[in-house]
C-alpha positions as a Python dict, from the first residue, in 0.01 Angstrom:
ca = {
    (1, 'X'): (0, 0, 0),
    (2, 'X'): (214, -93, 307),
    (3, 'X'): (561, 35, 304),
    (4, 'X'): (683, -337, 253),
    (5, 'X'): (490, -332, -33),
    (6, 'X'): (658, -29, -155),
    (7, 'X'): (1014, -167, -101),
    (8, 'X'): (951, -508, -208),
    (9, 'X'): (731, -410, -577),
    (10, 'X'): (771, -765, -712),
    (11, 'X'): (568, -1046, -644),
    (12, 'X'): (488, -1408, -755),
    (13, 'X'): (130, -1466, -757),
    (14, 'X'): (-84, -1800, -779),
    (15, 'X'): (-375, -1789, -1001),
    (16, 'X'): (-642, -1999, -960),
    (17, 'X'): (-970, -2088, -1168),
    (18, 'X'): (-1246, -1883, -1006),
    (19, 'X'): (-1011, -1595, -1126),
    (20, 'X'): (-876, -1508, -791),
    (21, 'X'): (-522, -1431, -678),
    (22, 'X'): (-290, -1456, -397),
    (23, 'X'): (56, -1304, -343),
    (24, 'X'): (277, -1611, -236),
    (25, 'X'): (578, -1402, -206),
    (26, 'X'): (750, -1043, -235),
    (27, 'X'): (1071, -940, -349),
    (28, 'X'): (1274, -653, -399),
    (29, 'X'): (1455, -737, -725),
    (30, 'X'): (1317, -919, -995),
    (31, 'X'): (1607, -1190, -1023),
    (32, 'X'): (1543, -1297, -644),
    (33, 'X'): (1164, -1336, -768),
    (34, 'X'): (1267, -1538, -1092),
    (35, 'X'): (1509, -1778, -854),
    (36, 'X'): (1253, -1817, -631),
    (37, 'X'): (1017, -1892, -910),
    (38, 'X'): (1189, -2169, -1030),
    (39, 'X'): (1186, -2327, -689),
    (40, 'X'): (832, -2303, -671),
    (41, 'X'): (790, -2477, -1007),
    (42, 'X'): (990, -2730, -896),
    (43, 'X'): (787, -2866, -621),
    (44, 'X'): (445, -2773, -762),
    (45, 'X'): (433, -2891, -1073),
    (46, 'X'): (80, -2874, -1193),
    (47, 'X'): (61, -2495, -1007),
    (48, 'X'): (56, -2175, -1238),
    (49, 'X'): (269, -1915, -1064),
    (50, 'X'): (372, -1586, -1254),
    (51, 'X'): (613, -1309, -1160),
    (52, 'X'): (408, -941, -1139),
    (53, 'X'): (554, -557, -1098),
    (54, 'X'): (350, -433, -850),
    (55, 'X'): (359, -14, -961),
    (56, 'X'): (63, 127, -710),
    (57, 'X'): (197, 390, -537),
}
């Protein structure tokens, strides 16, 4: 784990059928991840993003 990762521990991920994952963004607090969330939702509607705690250390 990078030490971005470390500071920034919460991230929205995309899921997508073949059961793979991507990190679309990184934040440090979780309402910043929430806000940016909704934006997401907003312009892709038919996506599945969901907000994740990241705790490796």
């Amino acid at each position: 784990m990078t030490y971005f990762e470390q500071l920034h521990p919460w991230c929205i991920v995309r899921n997508f059928p073949s059961q793979d994952c991507v990190v679309v963004a990184r934040f440090r607090c979780y309402n910043d991840a929430t806000a940016y969330l909704q934006v997401l939702q907003r312009q892709a509607n038919n996506v599945k993003f969901v907000v994740k705690f990241n705790s490796q250390t």
